[in-house]
Coordinates of C-alpha atoms in Angstrom, one line a residue:
Chain K
X22 CA 135.0 90.4 98.8
X23 CA 136.0 91.3 95.3
X24 CA 133.4 91.9 92.7
X25 CA 134.5 88.8 90.7
X26 CA 134.2 86.6 93.7
X27 CA 130.8 88.1 94.5
X28 CA 129.4 87.3 91.0
X29 CA 130.9 83.8 91.2
X30 CA 129.3 83.1 94.5
X31 CA 125.9 84.4 93.3
X32 CA 126.1 82.2 90.2
X33 CA 127.1 79.1 92.2
X34 CA 124.2 79.7 94.6
X35 CA 121.8 79.9 91.7
X36 CA 123.2 76.7 90.2
X37 CA 123.0 74.9 93.6
X38 CA 119.4 75.9 94.0
X39 CA 118.7 74.7 90.5
X40 CA 120.2 71.3 91.3
X41 CA 117.6 70.8 93.9
X42 CA 114.7 71.5 91.6
X43 CA 115.7 69.9 88.3
X44 CA 112.2 69.3 87.0
X45 CA 111.8 73.1 86.4
X46 CA 114.5 73.2 83.8
X47 CA 113.1 70.4 81.7
X48 CA 110.0 72.3 80.8
X49 CA 111.4 74.9 78.4
X50 CA 113.4 72.3 76.6
X51 CA 110.3 70.1 76.3
X52 CA 108.4 73.1 74.9
X53 CA 111.2 73.7 72.4
X54 CA 111.0 70.2 71.2
X55 CA 107.2 70.4 70.9
X56 CA 107.4 73.6 68.8
X57 CA 110.0 72.0 66.5
X58 CA 107.8 69.0 66.1
X59 CA 104.8 71.1 65.1
X60 CA 106.4 72.4 62.0
X61 CA 107.0 69.1 60.1
X62 CA 103.5 68.0 61.1
X63 CA 101.7 71.2 59.9
X64 CA 103.9 71.7 56.8
X65 CA 104.0 68.1 55.6
X66 CA 107.1 65.9 55.7
X67 CA 108.8 67.0 52.4
X68 CA 112.6 67.3 53.1
X69 CA 113.8 70.3 51.0
X70 CA 111.1 72.7 52.2
X71 CA 111.8 71.8 55.9
X72 CA 115.5 72.2 55.5
X73 CA 115.0 75.6 54.1
X74 CA 112.8 76.6 57.0
X75 CA 114.8 75.0 59.7
X76 CA 116.9 78.0 60.9
X77 CA 113.7 80.1 61.2
X78 CA 112.0 77.2 63.2
X79 CA 115.1 77.1 65.5
X80 CA 114.8 80.8 66.2
X81 CA 111.0 80.8 66.7
X82 CA 111.3 77.9 69.0
X83 CA 114.1 79.5 71.0
X84 CA 112.2 82.8 71.4
X85 CA 109.0 81.0 72.5
X86 CA 110.7 78.7 75.0
X87 CA 112.6 81.7 76.4
X88 CA 109.4 83.5 76.8
X89 CA 108.1 80.6 78.8
X90 CA 111.1 80.6 81.1
X91 CA 111.6 84.4 81.5
X92 CA 108.9 85.1 84.1
X93 CA 110.8 82.8 86.5
X94 CA 114.0 84.9 86.4
X95 CA 113.3 86.9 89.6
X96 CA 109.9 85.8 90.9
X97 CA 111.0 83.2 93.4
X98 CA 113.7 85.4 95.0
X99 CA 111.4 88.3 95.0
X100 CA 108.6 86.5 96.8
X101 CA 110.8 84.9 99.5
X102 CA 112.6 88.2 100.2
X103 CA 116.1 87.1 99.2
X104 CA 116.2 89.8 96.5
X105 CA 115.3 92.5 99.0
X106 CA 118.1 91.4 101.4
X107 CA 120.6 91.4 98.5
X108 CA 119.6 94.9 97.5
X109 CA 120.1 96.1 101.0
X110 CA 123.5 94.3 101.4
X111 CA 125.4 97.2 99.8
X112 CA 126.7 95.1 96.9
X113 CA 126.4 96.9 93.5
X114 CA 122.9 96.2 92.1
X115 CA 124.2 95.9 88.6
X116 CA 126.4 92.9 89.7
X117 CA 123.5 91.2 91.3
X118 CA 121.5 91.5 88.2
X119 CA 124.4 90.6 85.9
X120 CA 125.1 87.4 88.0
X121 CA 121.4 86.4 87.6
X122 CA 121.4 87.0 83.9
X123 CA 124.5 84.8 83.5
X124 CA 123.1 82.0 85.7
X125 CA 119.7 82.2 83.9
X126 CA 121.5 82.0 80.6
X127 CA 123.5 78.9 81.8
X128 CA 120.4 77.2 83.2
X129 CA 117.8 77.9 80.5
X130 CA 119.3 79.3 77.3
X131 CA 122.3 77.1 76.9
X132 CA 120.3 73.8 77.0
X133 CA 117.9 75.3 74.5
X134 CA 120.8 76.2 72.1
X135 CA 122.2 72.7 72.5
X136 CA 118.9 71.1 71.9
X137 CA 118.6 72.9 68.6
X138 CA 120.7 70.0 67.4
X139 CA 117.3 68.3 67.0
X140 CA 116.8 70.3 63.8
X141 CA 119.5 68.2 62.1
X142 CA 117.6 64.9 62.1
X143 CA 114.0 66.3 62.4
X144 CA 114.1 69.0 59.8
X145 CA 117.0 67.6 57.7
X146 CA 119.2 70.7 58.4
X147 CA 122.7 70.2 57.0
X148 CA 125.3 69.9 59.8
X149 CA 127.5 72.7 58.6
X150 CA 124.5 75.0 58.6
X151 CA 123.7 73.9 62.1
X152 CA 127.1 75.2 63.2
X153 CA 126.2 78.6 61.9
X154 CA 122.8 78.5 63.4
X155 CA 124.3 77.6 66.8
X156 CA 126.5 80.6 66.6
X157 CA 123.6 83.0 65.9
X158 CA 121.5 81.3 68.6
X159 CA 124.4 81.7 71.1
X160 CA 124.7 85.4 70.5
X161 CA 120.9 85.8 70.3
X162 CA 120.1 84.0 73.5
X163 CA 122.4 86.3 75.4
X164 CA 120.4 89.2 74.0
X165 CA 117.1 87.6 74.8
X166 CA 118.3 86.9 78.4
X167 CA 119.3 90.6 78.7
X168 CA 116.2 92.2 77.3
X169 CA 114.1 89.6 79.1
X170 CA 115.7 90.4 82.4
X171 CA 114.3 94.0 82.1
X172 CA 110.8 92.7 81.2
X173 CA 111.0 90.1 83.9
X174 CA 112.1 92.6 86.5
X175 CA 109.3 95.1 85.5
X176 CA 106.6 92.4 85.7
X177 CA 108.0 90.7 88.8
X178 CA 105.1 91.9 91.0
X179 CA 102.4 91.7 88.4
X180 CA 100.0 88.8 88.1
X181 CA 99.0 89.3 84.5
X182 CA 102.6 88.9 83.3
X183 CA 102.9 86.4 80.4
X184 CA 101.0 88.2 77.7
X185 CA 102.6 91.5 78.5
X186 CA 106.0 89.8 78.6
X187 CA 105.8 88.9 74.9
X188 CA 104.7 92.4 74.1
X189 CA 107.7 93.9 75.9
X190 CA 110.4 91.4 74.6
X191 CA 109.5 90.6 71.0
X192 CA 109.6 94.1 69.5
X193 CA 113.0 94.8 71.0
X194 CA 114.3 91.5 69.5
X195 CA 113.6 92.4 65.9
X196 CA 117.2 93.7 65.1
X197 CA 118.7 90.5 66.5
X198 CA 116.4 88.4 64.3
X199 CA 117.2 90.4 61.2
X200 CA 120.9 90.0 61.6
X201 CA 120.5 86.3 62.5
X202 CA 118.5 85.7 59.4
X203 CA 121.0 87.6 57.3
X204 CA 123.8 85.4 58.6
X205 CA 121.7 82.2 58.0
X206 CA 120.8 83.3 54.4
X207 CA 124.4 84.0 53.6
X208 CA 125.4 80.7 55.0
X209 CA 122.7 78.9 53.1
X210 CA 124.1 80.4 49.9
X211 CA 127.6 79.5 51.1
X212 CA 128.6 83.2 51.2
X213 CA 130.7 84.7 54.1
X214 CA 128.4 85.2 57.1
X215 CA 130.8 86.8 59.6
X216 CA 129.7 90.4 59.4
X217 CA 126.0 90.0 60.3
X218 CA 127.2 87.6 63.0
X219 CA 129.6 90.2 64.4
X220 CA 126.8 92.8 64.5
X221 CA 124.6 90.3 66.3
X222 CA 127.4 89.7 68.8
X223 CA 127.9 93.5 69.2
X224 CA 124.2 93.9 69.9
X225 CA 124.4 91.2 72.6
X226 CA 127.5 92.8 74.2
X227 CA 125.7 96.2 74.1
X228 CA 122.6 94.8 75.7
X229 CA 124.8 93.0 78.4
X230 CA 126.3 96.4 79.2
X231 CA 123.2 98.5 79.2
X232 CA 120.3 96.3 80.4
X233 CA 121.6 95.5 83.9
X234 CA 121.2 99.2 84.7
X235 CA 117.5 99.2 83.6
X236 CA 116.9 95.8 85.3
X237 CA 118.3 97.0 88.6
X238 CA 116.2 100.1 88.3
X239 CA 113.1 98.1 87.6
X240 CA 113.7 95.8 90.6
X241 CA 114.3 98.7 92.9
X242 CA 111.0 100.1 91.8
X243 CA 109.2 96.8 92.6
X244 CA 111.0 96.4 95.9
X245 CA 109.5 99.8 96.8
Chain F
X4 CA 117.3 127.4 85.8
X5 CA 115.8 124.9 88.2
X6 CA 114.8 127.7 90.6
X7 CA 112.9 129.3 87.8
X8 CA 111.4 126.0 86.7
X9 CA 110.5 124.8 90.2
X10 CA 107.1 126.5 90.7
X11 CA 105.8 124.8 87.5
X12 CA 106.3 121.4 89.1
X13 CA 103.5 122.1 91.5
X14 CA 100.4 120.1 90.4
X15 CA 97.9 123.0 90.6
X16 CA 100.1 125.3 88.6
X17 CA 100.8 122.6 86.0
X18 CA 97.1 121.8 85.8
X19 CA 96.2 125.5 85.1
X20 CA 99.0 125.9 82.6
X21 CA 98.1 122.8 80.6
X22 CA 94.4 123.7 80.5
X23 CA 95.3 127.2 79.2
X24 CA 97.7 125.6 76.7
X25 CA 94.8 123.3 75.6
X26 CA 92.4 126.2 75.1
X27 CA 94.9 128.1 72.9
X28 CA 96.4 125.2 70.9
X29 CA 93.2 123.3 70.0
X30 CA 91.6 126.0 67.9
X31 CA 95.0 126.7 66.3
X32 CA 95.5 123.0 65.4
X33 CA 91.9 122.7 64.0
X34 CA 92.2 125.8 61.9
X35 CA 95.6 124.7 60.7
X36 CA 94.4 121.2 59.8
X37 CA 91.4 122.6 58.0
X38 CA 93.4 125.0 55.9
X39 CA 96.2 122.5 55.2
X40 CA 93.9 119.7 54.4
X41 CA 91.5 121.6 52.1
X42 CA 94.5 123.3 50.4
X43 CA 96.2 119.9 50.0
X44 CA 93.2 117.8 49.1
X45 CA 91.5 120.3 46.7
X46 CA 93.8 123.0 45.5
X47 CA 97.2 121.5 45.3
X48 CA 98.2 120.3 41.8
X49 CA 97.9 116.6 41.0
X50 CA 101.1 114.6 40.9
X51 CA 102.4 113.9 37.3
X52 CA 103.1 110.3 38.2
X53 CA 100.7 109.4 41.0
X54 CA 97.7 111.5 40.0
X55 CA 95.3 112.3 42.8
X56 CA 96.2 109.4 45.0
X57 CA 99.3 111.2 46.3
X58 CA 97.0 113.5 48.3
X59 CA 96.8 111.0 51.1
X60 CA 100.3 112.2 51.8
X61 CA 98.8 115.2 53.6
X62 CA 97.5 112.9 56.3
X63 CA 100.1 110.2 56.1
X64 CA 103.3 112.2 56.4
X65 CA 102.3 114.3 59.4
X66 CA 101.0 111.3 61.3
X67 CA 104.2 109.3 60.5
X68 CA 106.6 112.1 61.4
X69 CA 104.9 112.7 64.7
X70 CA 104.5 109.1 65.6
X71 CA 108.2 109.1 65.9
X72 CA 108.4 112.5 67.4
X73 CA 105.9 111.6 70.1
X74 CA 108.0 108.5 71.0
X75 CA 111.1 110.6 71.4
X76 CA 109.5 113.2 73.6
X77 CA 108.0 110.3 75.6
X78 CA 111.4 108.9 76.1
X79 CA 112.9 112.2 77.1
X80 CA 110.0 112.8 79.6
X81 CA 110.5 109.3 81.0
X82 CA 114.3 109.9 81.4
X83 CA 113.7 113.1 83.3
X84 CA 111.1 111.4 85.4
X85 CA 113.5 108.7 86.4
X86 CA 116.6 110.8 86.9
X87 CA 115.0 113.8 88.8
X88 CA 112.1 111.8 90.2
X89 CA 109.5 114.3 89.0
X90 CA 106.1 112.8 89.4
X91 CA 104.4 115.1 86.9
X92 CA 106.8 113.9 84.2
X93 CA 105.6 110.3 84.8
X94 CA 102.1 111.5 84.2
X95 CA 103.1 113.2 81.0
X96 CA 104.5 109.9 79.7
X97 CA 101.1 108.3 80.3
X98 CA 99.4 111.3 78.7
X99 CA 101.5 110.9 75.5
X100 CA 101.5 107.1 75.0
X101 CA 97.9 106.6 73.6
X102 CA 98.2 109.7 71.3
X103 CA 101.4 108.3 69.8
X104 CA 99.8 104.9 69.3
X105 CA 96.9 106.5 67.5
X106 CA 99.3 108.5 65.3
X107 CA 101.2 105.4 64.5
X108 CA 98.0 103.5 63.7
X109 CA 96.8 106.4 61.4
X110 CA 100.2 106.4 59.6
X111 CA 100.0 102.6 59.1
X112 CA 96.4 102.7 57.9
X113 CA 96.8 105.6 55.5
X114 CA 100.1 104.1 54.3
X115 CA 98.5 100.8 53.3
X116 CA 95.6 102.8 51.6
X117 CA 98.3 104.6 49.6
X118 CA 100.3 101.4 49.0
X119 CA 97.4 99.6 47.3
X120 CA 97.2 101.8 44.2
X121 CA 100.9 102.6 44.1
X122 CA 102.7 99.4 44.9
X123 CA 99.7 97.1 44.2
X124 CA 99.6 95.7 47.7
X125 CA 98.3 96.7 51.1
X126 CA 101.4 95.6 53.0
X127 CA 105.0 94.8 52.2
X128 CA 107.7 93.8 54.6
X129 CA 109.6 96.9 53.9
X130 CA 111.9 98.7 56.3
X131 CA 109.8 101.7 57.2
X132 CA 106.5 99.7 57.4
X133 CA 108.2 97.2 59.7
X134 CA 109.7 99.7 62.0
X135 CA 106.5 101.7 62.2
X136 CA 104.7 98.5 63.1
X137 CA 107.2 97.7 65.8
X138 CA 106.8 101.3 67.0
X139 CA 103.1 100.6 67.4
X140 CA 103.9 97.5 69.6
X141 CA 106.3 99.6 71.7
X142 CA 103.6 102.1 72.4
X143 CA 101.1 99.3 73.2
X144 CA 103.8 97.8 75.5
X145 CA 104.3 101.0 77.4
X146 CA 100.5 101.2 78.0
X147 CA 100.0 97.6 78.7
X148 CA 102.8 97.6 81.3
X149 CA 101.2 100.6 83.0
X150 CA 97.9 98.7 83.1
X151 CA 99.4 95.6 84.6
X152 CA 100.2 97.2 87.9
X153 CA 97.7 97.7 90.7
X154 CA 99.6 100.7 92.1
X155 CA 99.4 103.5 89.6
X156 CA 102.7 105.2 90.7
X157 CA 104.7 102.0 90.3
X158 CA 103.1 101.4 86.9
X159 CA 103.9 104.9 85.7
X160 CA 107.6 104.5 86.7
X161 CA 107.8 101.1 85.0
X162 CA 106.3 102.6 81.9
X163 CA 109.0 105.3 82.0
X164 CA 111.7 102.7 82.1
X165 CA 110.3 100.9 79.1
X166 CA 109.9 104.2 77.2
X167 CA 113.6 105.0 77.8
X168 CA 114.7 101.5 76.6
X169 CA 112.5 101.9 73.6
X170 CA 114.2 105.2 72.7
X171 CA 117.6 103.5 72.7
X172 CA 116.3 100.7 70.6
X173 CA 114.3 102.7 68.0
X174 CA 117.4 103.8 66.0
X175 CA 118.7 100.3 66.1
X176 CA 115.4 98.9 64.8
X177 CA 115.2 101.6 62.2
X178 CA 118.7 101.0 60.7
X179 CA 118.5 97.2 61.0
X180 CA 115.3 97.0 59.0
X181 CA 116.7 99.5 56.5
X182 CA 119.5 97.1 55.7
X183 CA 117.1 94.2 55.7
X184 CA 114.7 95.2 53.0
X185 CA 113.5 98.6 51.6
X186 CA 110.9 99.7 49.1
X187 CA 109.6 102.9 50.6
X188 CA 110.7 106.1 49.0
X189 CA 113.4 108.1 50.7
X190 CA 113.0 111.3 52.6
X191 CA 111.9 114.3 50.6
X192 CA 111.6 117.1 53.1
X193 CA 114.0 116.3 55.9
X194 CA 117.0 116.3 53.6
X195 CA 119.6 119.0 54.3
X196 CA 119.5 120.4 50.8
X197 CA 116.6 121.8 48.9
X198 CA 113.4 119.7 49.4
X199 CA 112.6 117.5 46.3
X200 CA 109.0 118.4 46.3
X201 CA 107.3 121.3 44.5
X202 CA 106.3 124.4 46.4
X203 CA 102.5 124.3 45.8
X204 CA 102.5 120.8 47.1
X205 CA 104.9 121.4 49.9
X206 CA 103.2 124.3 51.6
X207 CA 100.0 122.5 52.6
X208 CA 102.1 119.6 53.8
X209 CA 104.2 121.8 56.0
X210 CA 101.0 123.4 57.4
X211 CA 99.6 120.0 58.2
X212 CA 102.8 118.8 59.8
X213 CA 102.8 121.9 62.0
X214 CA 99.1 121.5 62.9
X215 CA 99.5 117.9 63.8
X216 CA 102.3 118.9 66.2
X217 CA 100.0 121.6 67.7
X218 CA 97.2 119.0 67.9
X219 CA 99.5 116.7 69.7
X220 CA 100.3 119.4 72.2
X221 CA 96.6 120.2 72.7
X222 CA 95.6 116.6 73.3
X223 CA 98.6 115.9 75.5
X224 CA 97.9 118.9 77.7
X225 CA 94.3 117.9 78.1
X226 CA 95.2 114.3 78.9
X227 CA 97.9 115.5 81.2
X228 CA 95.5 117.8 83.1
X229 CA 93.2 114.9 83.6
X230 CA 96.0 112.6 84.8
X231 CA 97.1 115.3 87.3
X232 CA 93.5 115.5 88.6
X233 CA 93.3 111.8 88.9
X234 CA 96.6 111.4 90.6
X235 CA 95.9 114.2 93.1
X236 CA 92.2 113.4 93.6
X237 CA 92.7 113.2 97.4
X238 CA 94.4 116.6 97.6
X239 CA 92.8 119.7 98.9
X240 CA 93.2 121.8 95.7
X241 CA 91.2 119.3 93.7
X242 CA 88.4 119.3 96.2
X243 CA 88.3 123.1 96.1
X244 CA 88.3 122.9 92.3
X245 CA 85.3 120.5 92.3
X246 CA 83.4 122.7 94.7
X247 CA 84.0 125.7 92.4
X248 CA 82.7 123.8 89.4
X249 CA 79.6 122.3 91.1

């Protein structure tokens, strides 16, 4: 079986399993919506201030909802033994991890990025700024999925995961946030925003290349 | 080289060496800190711009320098532990993490004390301050990750993986926040040309920087010896050691 086929099969398996338990995937989106709603309620409903804050709200909501979803990345397959069988199957471990990162991104991150459209009516974010925000969120969510995969793999066997998860993921995300806000600031002042966006994309590609190694290592560690 | 290094990887040998190292380095560090601090705090000339308040530099700069140095050495030790599967290296990562966290906390605290009279504020979201704060969280992450495992060995290896990832990320964080927003003064010693700080002020600072390094070595070797004892508590040489002491 070629490597590409292997990754495709892994992803399609993940998607098929996901189709049987749809309710699990609604929760992070619901959480995203709730975080977004909290901002106009706590800050008061004045339009200009909300529109100014909207990109930040989108990013914060994305990070928090991803943190909710991340612990589930490997746990189920770790507990029912599927992961162990996969690691014994002789297929490259990096590909197993990479396939899981891609399917996780498709199942959890992409819906969150799409649901950031809520910011347009709720926080009166202009539509052309939303297009920029979506680009930063797309690049950033890949990065979060990559870094989160390492944290999720490290904590797969631990019971006190969620607090430590935030401690592991958030500090490593700071560069992404900085370039994302740089892009959004430039777009808000209608300046060219491509260069910070490109750096953000470069960071995601870099993470996609490096982190599967660490994730595979961490899973091997937990599989003993 | 590995043949020559190999005997030192034995726990009892490592324990003895680190205790000897501790005995020699601790007095050296304390004397150095005493000399450097008294020289810096009392005898060094006052700054023409900042007056006497610049003297906190003699605590702040060494702590800040070694907060980063400790993280780097932790990452290198973690990398060696993962690649060559050396158990003692894992223990050394655990020995270093809290010390580095304390250095970082000292650097942040003294920095904000220094910032209040100079910049008029305890805290600004400036490049160096932000990256130092993130560094503190990285240290805490390494330690929290170790604590969240029931099995100490697995926890130690997990901490090593995180330490290595952190080392890759620290330069990225450093430069990204540098482009983001900066107010902190530039480097004055680690430039390649002549240092832009006067000799009578520089000497005590160099002494303190060196002494903090020695202090770090002393504390690390002591913590490392303790970790070795704890990890090997079921082994024969530890039982013999306890019998000798009692």
